[in-house]
Amino acid sequence: MTAAPEGPYGSWPSPVDASLAAALDGHPEYVGTVGAEVWWTEPRPEEGGRRTLVRRPADGRPPATALPAPWDVRSRFTEYGALPWAGTGRAADGPLLVFVHFADQRLYAYAPDAPGSPAPRPLTPVSRVGAGLRWADPVVRGEEVWCVLEEFTGPGPAEVRRVLAAVPLDGSAAGDRGAVRELTDDRHRFTTGPRLSPDGRRAAWLVWDHPRMPWDGTELRLAEVTGDGALTGARTVLGGPGESVAQADWTPGGSLLAVSDRSGWWNPYRVDTEPGAHPVAVPLCPREEEFGGPLWKPGLRWLAPLPGDTFPATGSGGGVVAVLHGRGAQVLGFLDPAGELVDAAGPWTAWQPTLAVSGTRVYGVAAGPRSAYEVVEVDTATGHARAIGAARPDPVDPAYYPQPRVRTFRGPGDREIHAQIYPPHHPVLRAPAGELPPYVVWAHGGPTAHVPPVLDLHIAYFTSRGIGVVEVNYGGSTGYGRAYRERLREQWGVADVEDCAAVARALAAEGTADPRRLAVRGGSAGGWTAAASLAATDLYACAAIIYPVLDLVGFAEETHDLESHYVDGLAGPGHTLAQRSRERSPVARADLITAPFVLLQGLDDRVCPPAQAQRFLAAIRGRPVPHAYVAFEGEGHGFRRAPTMVRALEAELSLYSQVFGFTRDDIPNLPLQP
């Protein structure tokens, strides 16, 4: 029997190149149905990073791009975005779509099947200088689009108001801001779009205020809709400062459903709101599992009622609700009125918070360890499940893909730390006997977020070359209940750093990873964890720091409105923030950093502005720390363009080759200073 050829870890050739990883980056979002058709948004990294609308016709023909370049279906609401489109099938000449175009943030109407194929027409006015208008989370109601209006009243990120608004479909507001009706006042800092009851007589939406983030506490508001389209009698029926309501929706029979963490876990409830009676939240499936998640973007959907009088107040009748649920990663299940929960069949192990229903069919976006995110259809009548969109043939032999191993580690105080390991893997090569592999600890962004164990070609780019990856869902991550995510309260830069280090040390101690070749990397909040780790420990040989937070005080002052008080909960309120910043911020602790790093930054980033990176580099300047700074024009928070992603991946790999001591002649060398 012939022995497998050998090659040092990190030096293996691989068909999973940076161009391939970049071309297939991103995933479908915001699935919806228009009549019997299915629509969603999809990324186009090779087209400047735009997102297009994709349409799957009712007759089952293959999905097709519905909007050519340069149309970019993406809202800048709170900088992170929100549901950017809605549709109705009632038009005489086919479906009518409304969407937000990224370049000017105007709302447009589009009738793709109308005679002559007219171009999208604007519904909202052009923003004035210093007074930007943004629209999000829309729904078509009669001859109007009801949505959220975000209006900037001055140049500062905090000079902003948000209200529910009604935009005429006839285009009369395209040149007249006064034609937009405001449905609510701006007493609440943040709001989602409205969810209208099936009879159109009630509207429900979520609100919250500084200093809370939506996973800290939100309120479910309910109002009556008058005959002339006004909202009256608005009141809070669920939620509050210590209760996070992540979603609300209506059953076809008119019952109000909500996802709340009042039990310590996001669970589904029916909210009974009889006139004159105090609202009552009735648990539908009490479990120590998450049926919701962090509401980073209005329009996320973890539950979707199917046709039928689902969960009537009397307890009789039929109907089922599609739900996403689980500990860690979430899967699709079907919840009946008796509280029985049955999961959908199929190879998908993680579902994104977007669901849509048409008849007996449920649509969502899901992935698995061997498949990237794709649009999935599940027929509840037959149990049959299949991928219908964004599913592409494997671009390379799947034998190059890593197989994740879900693990639980122990950290300081014997606390649990959740992670998944992606060992180096190659179908042909192996490392010389006795060589231990280098490993990179990936700290996710958020930090109130979660990463599931699914196929990611950015991970495969490294593992197929002989570099292991471990993704850490450190304390503060979602997916494990409120107590787990509260572990990061006022401990950012401490608990996350300790948890990542505990996992890295455990891998080295058990002989999985080379203790001399450990690295840490992360983007956004994960970039903070990576940089803070270099200042807190000598465990890591190097780091990749990507569009990071580097200065707590500066972040609170410079970031966008949504996260301007985020650090209150993560590090402490204003009167302690300066001290915590001196104790934890990489900018203030740069003198403790000795390991090499690469810093990757988008110059149009309004969440983590490049000023943070500049202050960090100034603090490093003159010290013998090998490093590189790579900045990208036209990129914001999260890289979208294929050339940017290629450059970023190859720069990171070059750093590892120089620090870990393996040779690569297939990528540009990254010059390190000094």
XYZ file of C-alpha atoms in Angstrom:
674
model
C 0.000 0.000 0.000
C 1.452 3.353 -1.048
C 1.826 5.936 1.714
C 0.139 9.279 1.225
C 2.514 12.028 0.055
C 3.632 14.444 2.741
C 3.831 18.204 2.984
C 4.268 20.571 5.938
C 1.129 22.067 7.408
C 0.321 25.362 5.707
C 2.101 24.460 2.463
C -0.532 22.188 0.910
C -1.841 23.159 -2.543
C -5.594 23.629 -2.751
C -8.213 24.359 -5.418
C -10.110 26.438 -2.847
C -8.421 29.682 -3.824
C -9.213 33.191 -2.631
C -11.050 34.070 -5.858
C -13.403 31.128 -5.401
C -14.059 31.945 -1.727
C -14.772 35.559 -2.660
C -17.049 34.718 -5.595
C -19.211 32.494 -3.385
C -19.173 34.770 -0.340
C -22.424 35.827 1.275
C -25.764 34.087 1.186
C -29.405 34.651 0.258
C -31.458 36.826 2.607
C -34.984 38.144 3.121
C -37.024 35.369 1.528
C -40.611 36.303 0.730
C -43.554 35.134 -1.339
C -45.511 37.171 -3.870
C -48.563 35.114 -4.708
C -47.179 31.663 -5.516
C -43.754 33.039 -6.465
C -40.702 33.054 -4.186
C -38.362 36.064 -4.078
C -35.196 36.804 -2.116
C -32.079 38.968 -2.185
C -28.740 37.508 -3.215
C -25.172 38.874 -3.202
C -23.122 39.602 -6.296
C -19.501 40.049 -5.095
C -18.250 40.119 -8.686
C -20.599 43.042 -9.460
C -19.208 45.499 -6.955
C -20.820 43.760 -3.978
C -24.402 44.672 -4.883
C -27.420 42.602 -3.823
C -30.044 41.765 -6.371
C -33.610 40.478 -6.194
C -33.998 36.900 -7.366
C -37.324 35.489 -8.546
C -38.483 31.880 -8.723
C -41.626 31.682 -10.886
C -44.696 29.777 -9.750
C -44.316 27.241 -12.587
C -41.064 25.955 -11.098
C -38.702 27.416 -13.687
C -35.169 28.076 -12.383
C -34.657 31.252 -10.340
C -33.537 34.306 -12.285
C -32.105 37.712 -11.439
C -35.010 40.159 -11.414
C -33.020 43.402 -11.264
C -29.905 43.938 -13.375
C -26.927 46.019 -12.334
C -26.591 48.677 -11.065
C -29.729 48.123 -8.946
C -28.665 47.222 -5.411
C -31.451 46.043 -3.091
C -30.101 47.056 0.288
C -31.122 49.503 3.002
C -28.658 51.452 5.138
C -31.137 51.609 8.016
C -29.040 51.970 11.230
C -26.036 51.150 8.947
C -26.635 47.390 9.314
C -29.704 47.348 7.103
C -33.136 45.766 7.352
C -35.715 44.000 5.215
C -35.384 46.068 1.982
C -38.306 44.879 -0.128
C -41.958 43.841 -0.183
C -44.328 42.667 -2.856
C -47.939 42.117 -3.743
C -49.494 39.891 -6.365
C -52.621 41.965 -6.807
C -51.476 44.055 -9.792
C -53.333 43.377 -13.055
C -50.102 43.005 -14.992
C -48.239 40.783 -12.549
C -46.460 41.285 -9.243
C -45.636 44.720 -7.893
C -42.407 45.045 -5.908
C -41.154 47.885 -3.755
C -37.496 47.996 -2.758
C -34.757 50.228 -1.373
C -31.900 51.056 -3.752
C -28.599 51.306 -1.904
C -27.005 54.120 -3.916
C -29.613 56.778 -3.088
C -31.632 54.998 -0.361
C -34.889 55.838 -2.127
C -37.858 53.501 -2.167
C -38.792 52.317 -5.686
C -41.762 50.496 -7.232
C -41.172 47.858 -9.876
C -43.610 45.861 -12.017
C -41.382 43.323 -13.782
C -44.137 41.896 -15.997
C -45.734 45.201 -17.046
C -45.934 45.882 -20.800
C -42.750 47.423 -22.085
C -40.755 46.318 -18.994
C -40.676 49.788 -17.411
C -37.738 50.642 -15.177
C -38.276 50.976 -11.417
C -39.860 54.313 -10.501
C -39.062 56.269 -7.316
C -41.632 56.556 -4.552
C -39.680 58.707 -2.078
C -37.786 62.000 -2.430
C -34.105 62.547 -2.934
C -32.374 63.203 0.375
C -31.245 66.744 1.054
C -27.667 67.376 2.110
C -27.459 66.865 5.877
C -30.959 65.372 6.062
C -30.811 61.820 4.756
C -33.912 59.642 4.435
C -33.778 55.877 4.753
C -36.599 53.353 4.460
C -36.873 49.807 5.764
C -39.056 46.836 6.673
C -41.898 47.648 4.221
C -45.327 46.101 3.705
C -47.806 47.007 0.958
C -51.182 48.144 2.338
C -53.749 49.220 -0.218
C -52.329 52.138 -2.191
C -49.495 52.769 0.293
C -46.279 51.232 1.531
C -46.088 51.136 5.329
C -42.536 51.023 6.602
C -39.968 52.590 8.925
C -38.596 56.024 8.073
C -35.154 56.916 9.437
C -34.563 60.640 8.996
C -31.271 62.348 9.723
C -31.816 65.917 10.860
C -28.152 66.920 11.018
C -24.626 65.724 10.226
C -24.051 63.803 13.479
C -24.898 60.079 13.728
C -27.145 60.779 16.734
C -29.134 63.514 14.948
C -31.810 61.139 13.778
C -35.470 60.258 14.273
C -37.390 57.081 13.395
C -41.132 56.722 12.834
C -43.598 54.456 11.112
C -44.609 56.027 7.816
C -46.960 55.513 4.876
C -45.612 56.172 1.369
C -48.072 56.576 -1.536
C -47.665 54.002 -4.304
C -48.641 56.568 -6.943
C -45.224 58.264 -6.716
C -46.573 61.563 -5.382
C -43.976 61.568 -2.605
C -41.061 61.203 -5.030
C -40.764 64.973 -5.149
C -42.681 65.932 -2.034
C -41.598 64.839 1.463
C -44.915 66.209 2.736
C -46.826 63.468 0.896
C -45.376 60.880 3.279
C -47.751 60.291 6.192
C -46.145 59.709 9.590
C -48.092 57.067 11.493
C -46.316 57.400 14.861
C -44.333 60.043 16.686
C -40.619 59.689 17.372
C -40.779 59.179 21.140
C -39.053 55.798 20.734
C -35.517 55.806 19.394
C -35.812 52.577 17.422
C -38.688 50.769 15.770
C -39.368 47.901 13.425
C -41.891 48.068 10.625
C -45.548 47.270 11.294
C -47.115 43.809 11.122
C -50.734 44.116 10.033
C -53.451 41.735 11.194
C -55.211 39.721 8.475
C -58.307 41.937 8.668
C -56.162 45.066 8.474
C -57.667 46.524 11.650
C -54.623 46.199 13.955
C -50.893 46.815 13.673
C -48.082 45.459 15.858
C -44.445 46.552 15.947
C -41.408 46.566 18.249
C -39.670 49.557 19.854
C -36.727 50.162 22.173
C -34.632 53.038 23.448
C -31.103 53.912 24.484
C -29.178 52.582 26.329
C -30.804 49.197 25.667
C -29.954 47.037 22.694
C -32.830 44.973 21.285
C -31.640 41.807 23.069
C -31.666 43.708 26.373
C -35.264 44.870 26.224
C -37.903 45.726 23.643
C -41.618 46.482 23.765
C -44.345 45.015 21.581
C -46.707 47.830 20.625
C -50.264 47.283 19.410
C -52.617 49.829 17.837
C -55.937 49.960 16.034
C -55.991 50.989 12.372
C -58.761 53.483 11.653
C -60.800 53.632 8.465
C -58.675 56.468 7.097
C -55.401 54.617 7.763
C -54.303 56.181 11.044
C -52.988 54.341 14.118
C -54.851 54.935 17.371
C -54.727 53.620 20.918
C -51.120 52.419 20.732
C -50.114 50.529 23.865
C -47.430 48.105 25.039
C -48.720 44.535 25.328
C -45.466 42.645 25.967
C -41.848 43.281 26.851
C -40.006 45.968 28.752
C -36.522 46.923 29.982
C -35.610 43.368 31.027
C -37.498 41.396 28.376
C -36.476 41.067 24.746
C -39.259 40.513 22.226
C -37.510 39.528 19.000
C -40.474 39.168 16.639
C -44.235 39.545 16.408
C -46.570 38.154 13.756
C -50.214 37.342 13.141
C -51.823 34.001 12.439
C -54.297 33.843 9.552
C -57.046 33.678 12.178
C -55.966 36.921 13.828
C -54.038 35.669 16.863
C -50.960 37.707 17.795
C -47.791 35.637 18.259
C -44.493 36.836 19.665
C -41.024 35.529 20.525
C -39.910 36.653 23.995
C -37.078 35.754 26.370
C -39.100 36.388 29.544
C -38.226 32.842 30.685
C -34.510 33.323 30.042
C -34.872 31.737 26.598
C -36.457 33.169 23.457
C -39.684 31.131 23.274
C -42.946 31.543 21.304
C -46.060 33.003 22.963
C -49.603 33.866 22.036
C -50.453 37.369 23.238
C -54.114 37.635 24.244
C -55.291 41.247 24.120
C -59.002 41.303 24.876
C -60.481 44.837 25.102
C -60.377 46.138 28.661
C -58.276 43.225 29.905
C -54.599 43.130 30.789
C -52.596 41.440 28.006
C -51.666 37.823 28.747
C -48.683 36.003 27.236
C -49.474 32.302 26.845
C -46.396 30.071 26.316
C -46.734 27.798 23.296
C -43.633 25.644 23.626
C -41.704 26.342 26.853
C -38.213 24.946 26.384
C -34.647 25.791 27.272
C -33.997 26.456 23.616
C -33.865 29.589 21.512
C -36.774 30.244 19.136
C -35.417 33.719 18.400
C -32.215 35.689 18.289
C -30.666 39.146 18.325
C -32.664 41.680 16.320
C -29.752 43.330 14.535
C -31.958 44.093 11.514
C -35.713 44.768 11.458
C -37.455 42.179 9.332
C -35.743 39.070 10.691
C -38.216 36.226 11.092
C -37.904 33.164 13.333
C -41.547 32.066 13.151
C -44.122 32.047 10.360
C -47.727 30.864 10.793
C -49.133 28.549 8.151
C -52.691 28.881 6.813
C -55.421 27.991 9.297
C -56.669 29.494 12.543
C -53.406 28.861 14.326
C -53.445 28.954 18.129
C -56.906 30.458 18.640
C -57.603 31.834 22.097
C -60.201 29.125 22.708
C -57.603 26.400 22.262
C -59.633 24.761 19.484
C -59.040 24.634 15.762
C -56.049 23.691 13.672
C -52.989 25.308 12.226
C -49.241 25.052 12.497
C -46.400 27.536 12.927
C -43.024 27.128 11.272
C -40.328 27.945 13.840
C -36.561 28.095 14.018
C -35.284 26.644 17.274
C -32.330 25.022 18.997
C -29.351 25.403 21.299
C -26.545 26.958 19.338
C -27.533 26.507 15.708
C -31.238 26.632 14.904
C -33.180 24.192 12.716
C -36.621 24.401 11.135
C -39.489 22.787 12.994
C -43.281 22.784 12.894
C -45.203 23.568 16.066
C -48.823 22.484 16.393
C -51.458 23.901 18.766
C -50.841 21.082 21.249
C -47.217 22.180 21.653
C -45.796 19.263 19.684
C -42.694 20.158 17.683
C -41.507 18.145 14.681
C -38.355 19.076 12.777
C -38.087 19.241 8.997
C -36.097 16.535 7.259
C -32.943 17.230 5.300
C -29.184 17.741 5.614
C -29.466 21.360 6.761
C -28.235 21.944 10.303
C -28.466 25.743 10.566
C -31.207 28.092 9.337
C -31.035 31.861 8.970
C -33.811 34.027 10.507
C -35.854 34.452 7.352
C -39.020 32.447 6.684
C -41.873 32.726 4.196
C -45.043 30.715 3.622
C -47.168 29.978 0.569
C -49.952 27.466 1.130
C -48.446 24.312 2.602
C -44.915 25.303 1.640
C -42.348 26.997 3.842
C -39.253 28.724 2.493
C -36.045 29.636 4.280
C -32.262 29.846 3.997
C -30.238 26.961 5.413
C -26.809 25.332 5.330
C -24.988 22.278 6.609
C -21.419 21.087 7.204
C -21.118 20.095 3.527
C -23.371 22.706 1.922
C -23.336 26.498 1.936
C -26.457 28.585 2.561
C -29.197 28.040 -0.022
C -32.914 28.709 -0.353
C -34.864 25.654 0.813
C -38.496 24.689 0.231
C -40.299 22.352 2.656
C -43.753 21.046 1.734
C -45.599 20.376 4.979
C -48.199 18.263 3.158
C -45.645 15.716 1.962
C -42.613 16.349 4.191
C -40.489 16.741 1.068
C -37.619 19.246 1.303
C -35.357 20.511 -1.460
C -33.005 23.347 -2.335
C -34.538 25.707 -4.895
C -32.181 28.671 -5.044
C -28.538 29.728 -4.721
C -27.684 26.041 -4.749
C -24.700 25.657 -7.040
C -22.747 22.536 -7.983
C -19.725 22.067 -5.780
C -17.048 24.311 -7.334
C -14.337 21.922 -6.142
C -14.191 18.353 -4.954
C -15.982 18.281 -1.552
C -13.133 16.104 -0.338
C -11.317 19.404 0.300
C -14.013 20.609 2.681
C -13.381 20.412 6.431
C -15.671 18.482 8.754
C -16.548 20.555 11.848
C -16.469 19.010 15.295
C -18.718 20.655 17.863
C -17.058 20.844 21.269
C -17.675 22.253 24.723
C -14.646 23.490 26.641
C -14.162 24.729 30.187
C -12.922 28.186 31.005
C -12.177 30.192 34.155
C -14.527 29.274 36.971
C -15.333 26.000 35.153
C -17.714 27.858 32.860
C -18.833 26.307 29.585
C -17.426 27.583 26.291
C -18.995 26.475 23.027
C -16.888 26.075 19.910
C -16.461 24.121 16.686
C -13.156 22.827 15.394
C -12.207 22.582 11.732
C -9.021 20.456 11.578
C -6.633 20.752 8.635
C -7.858 18.461 5.897
C -6.587 17.427 2.472
C -7.769 14.424 0.447
C -4.264 13.536 -0.723
C -1.580 15.102 1.457
C -0.675 14.596 5.058
C 1.845 16.304 7.319
C 5.157 14.719 8.301
C 4.989 12.479 11.332
C 5.352 14.370 14.584
C 4.359 17.787 13.198
C 1.463 19.512 14.949
C -0.718 21.872 12.908
C -1.023 25.627 13.358
C -4.468 26.782 14.480
C -6.294 30.094 14.195
C -8.904 31.038 16.784
C -11.796 32.835 15.085
C -13.692 35.286 17.307
C -17.032 36.209 15.763
C -18.423 39.709 15.436
C -21.360 41.123 17.310
C -20.373 40.367 19.994
C -24.051 39.467 20.577
C -24.106 36.871 17.808
C -23.398 33.223 17.054
C -21.568 31.202 14.397
C -22.915 27.749 13.440
C -20.871 24.783 12.146
C -21.609 25.061 8.414
C -19.586 25.081 5.225
C -17.636 28.315 4.807
C -15.143 28.512 1.966
C -13.186 31.160 3.866
C -12.511 28.475 6.481
C -11.867 25.828 3.818
C -9.327 28.200 2.243
C -7.161 27.725 5.329
C -7.959 24.144 6.369
C -7.306 22.760 2.880
C -3.831 24.318 3.072
C -3.055 22.744 6.426
C -4.126 25.428 8.915
C -6.728 24.488 11.513
C -9.552 26.822 12.524
C -11.580 26.893 15.719
C -14.639 29.153 15.932
C -15.434 30.159 19.506
C -18.929 31.105 20.630
C -17.522 32.797 23.708
C -19.564 33.984 26.672
C -21.846 36.712 25.375
C -22.848 34.739 22.284
C -26.459 34.032 21.454
C -27.992 30.590 21.100
C -27.522 29.427 24.684
C -30.018 31.481 26.673
C -29.958 34.905 28.265
C -27.626 33.923 31.119
C -24.919 32.859 28.649
C -25.086 36.082 26.659
C -25.170 38.134 29.883
C -21.751 36.720 30.788
C -20.245 39.497 28.704
C -22.059 42.290 30.527
C -19.384 44.823 31.523
C -16.799 42.112 30.738
C -16.025 42.818 27.076
C -12.299 42.518 26.575
C -12.085 40.140 29.538
C -14.540 37.222 29.243
C -14.275 36.942 25.447
C -10.470 37.093 25.592
C -10.355 34.493 28.386
C -12.744 32.126 26.615
C -10.825 32.225 23.336
C -7.541 31.676 25.179
C -9.009 28.764 27.172
C -10.027 27.006 23.946
C -6.624 27.622 22.336
C -4.776 26.325 25.399
C -6.986 23.242 25.552
C -6.269 22.400 21.913
C -2.547 22.761 22.541
C -2.661 20.742 25.760
C -4.462 17.802 24.153
C -2.046 17.712 21.228
C -4.471 18.981 18.598
C -2.637 22.264 17.899
C 0.982 23.387 17.899
C 1.289 25.658 20.971
C 3.962 27.729 19.200
C 1.771 28.353 16.155
C -1.490 29.726 17.466
C -3.145 32.822 15.987
C -6.305 34.782 16.680
C -8.470 36.606 14.163
C -11.775 38.401 14.049
C -13.783 41.144 12.415
C -15.730 43.988 14.030
C -16.274 42.941 17.658
C -14.132 39.916 16.860
C -11.402 42.320 15.765
C -11.609 43.880 19.223
C -11.194 40.437 20.801
C -8.229 39.631 18.547
C -6.418 42.889 19.287
C -7.261 42.779 22.994
C -5.918 39.221 23.110
C -2.524 40.345 21.819
C -2.346 42.873 24.658
C -3.580 40.437 27.317
C -1.531 37.315 26.644
C 1.554 36.020 24.846
C -0.349 32.892 23.796
C -0.693 33.901 20.136
C 2.088 34.123 17.582
C 0.143 36.636 15.440
C -3.305 38.051 14.696
C -5.562 39.153 11.846
C -7.562 42.198 12.978
C -10.402 43.127 10.618
C -12.486 46.370 10.692
C -12.201 46.354 14.488
C -13.255 48.248 17.564
C -9.981 49.359 19.179
C -10.949 52.197 21.516
C -14.007 51.999 23.793
C -14.401 55.710 24.353
C -13.789 56.499 20.693
C -16.263 53.841 19.588
C -19.006 55.271 21.795
C -18.383 58.742 20.370
C -17.809 57.876 16.709
C -20.027 54.925 15.828
C -23.549 54.989 14.430
C -26.614 55.628 16.542
C -27.683 51.998 17.015
C -24.487 51.019 18.857
C -23.633 54.381 20.419
C -24.667 53.038 23.855
C -23.754 49.398 23.256
C -20.603 49.743 25.363
C -22.745 50.778 28.349
C -23.692 47.132 28.721
C -20.475 45.632 27.365
C -17.967 47.647 29.373
C -19.906 49.839 31.799
C -21.822 53.113 31.927
C -20.316 56.490 31.136
C -18.838 57.246 34.563
C -16.713 54.056 34.413
C -16.052 53.919 30.676
C -12.871 55.999 30.639
C -11.260 53.768 33.251
C -12.410 50.567 31.525
C -11.088 51.900 28.245
C -7.641 52.479 29.746
C -7.702 48.958 31.187
C -8.923 47.106 28.089
C -8.698 49.084 24.846
C -5.938 47.935 22.483
C -5.224 51.609 21.711
C -4.398 52.213 25.374
C -2.510 48.913 25.764
C -0.531 48.959 22.527
C 2.727 48.993 24.493
C 1.947 45.416 25.617
C 1.623 44.075 22.065
C 4.667 42.292 20.651
C 3.173 39.750 18.222
C 2.916 40.506 14.488
C -0.489 41.403 13.040
C -2.286 42.494 9.906
C -4.983 45.159 10.186
C -7.633 45.204 7.426
C -9.957 48.209 7.268
C -12.694 49.585 4.998
C -12.319 53.332 4.570
C -16.089 53.900 4.289
C -16.830 52.067 7.544
C -19.322 54.027 9.660
C -19.690 51.387 12.360
C -15.983 51.045 13.183
C -14.565 54.163 11.518
C -10.978 54.050 10.227
C -10.040 56.672 12.817
C -9.880 53.802 15.321
C -7.335 51.971 13.199
C -5.309 55.153 12.715
C -5.073 55.761 16.476
C -4.011 52.161 17.045
C -1.305 52.373 14.389
C -0.081 55.644 15.887
C 0.243 53.918 19.254
C 2.241 51.070 17.654
C 4.470 53.382 15.606
C 8.108 53.316 16.643
C 7.820 49.963 18.410
C 9.429 46.771 17.048
C 6.138 45.055 16.220
C 5.988 43.613 12.677
C 2.651 44.572 11.173
C 0.818 45.571 8.010
C -2.110 47.886 7.415
C -4.277 47.240 4.349
C -7.070 49.746 3.709
C -9.813 49.414 1.106
C -11.469 52.339 -0.653
C -15.220 51.976 -1.088
C -15.619 49.241 1.521
C -17.687 49.654 4.662
C -18.341 47.418 7.631
C -18.033 43.948 6.156
C -16.241 43.465 2.867
C -18.532 42.940 -0.152
C -16.364 43.262 -3.249
C -14.600 40.228 -4.659
C -11.188 41.927 -5.175
C -11.245 43.134 -1.559
C -11.938 39.664 -0.211
C -9.206 38.143 -2.364
C -6.654 40.670 -1.131
C -7.753 40.216 2.483
C -7.549 36.401 2.433
C -4.169 36.380 0.714
C -2.772 39.004 3.104
C -3.883 36.911 6.070
C -2.351 33.745 4.630
C 0.903 35.591 3.905
C 1.067 36.698 7.541
C 0.671 33.110 8.719
C 3.293 31.804 6.296
C 5.847 34.321 7.554
C 5.094 33.759 11.237
C 4.409 30.002 11.225
C 7.342 29.218 8.951
C 5.936 27.610 5.824
C 6.452 28.629 2.213
C 3.818 29.788 -0.269
C 4.694 30.973 -3.744
C 1.096 31.269 -4.970
C 0.148 34.484 -3.131
C 1.621 37.998 -2.956
C 4.017 38.557 -0.100
C 2.633 40.881 2.581
C 5.357 43.359 3.613
C 5.499 43.711 7.383
C 6.757 46.849 9.118
C 9.094 47.721 10.663
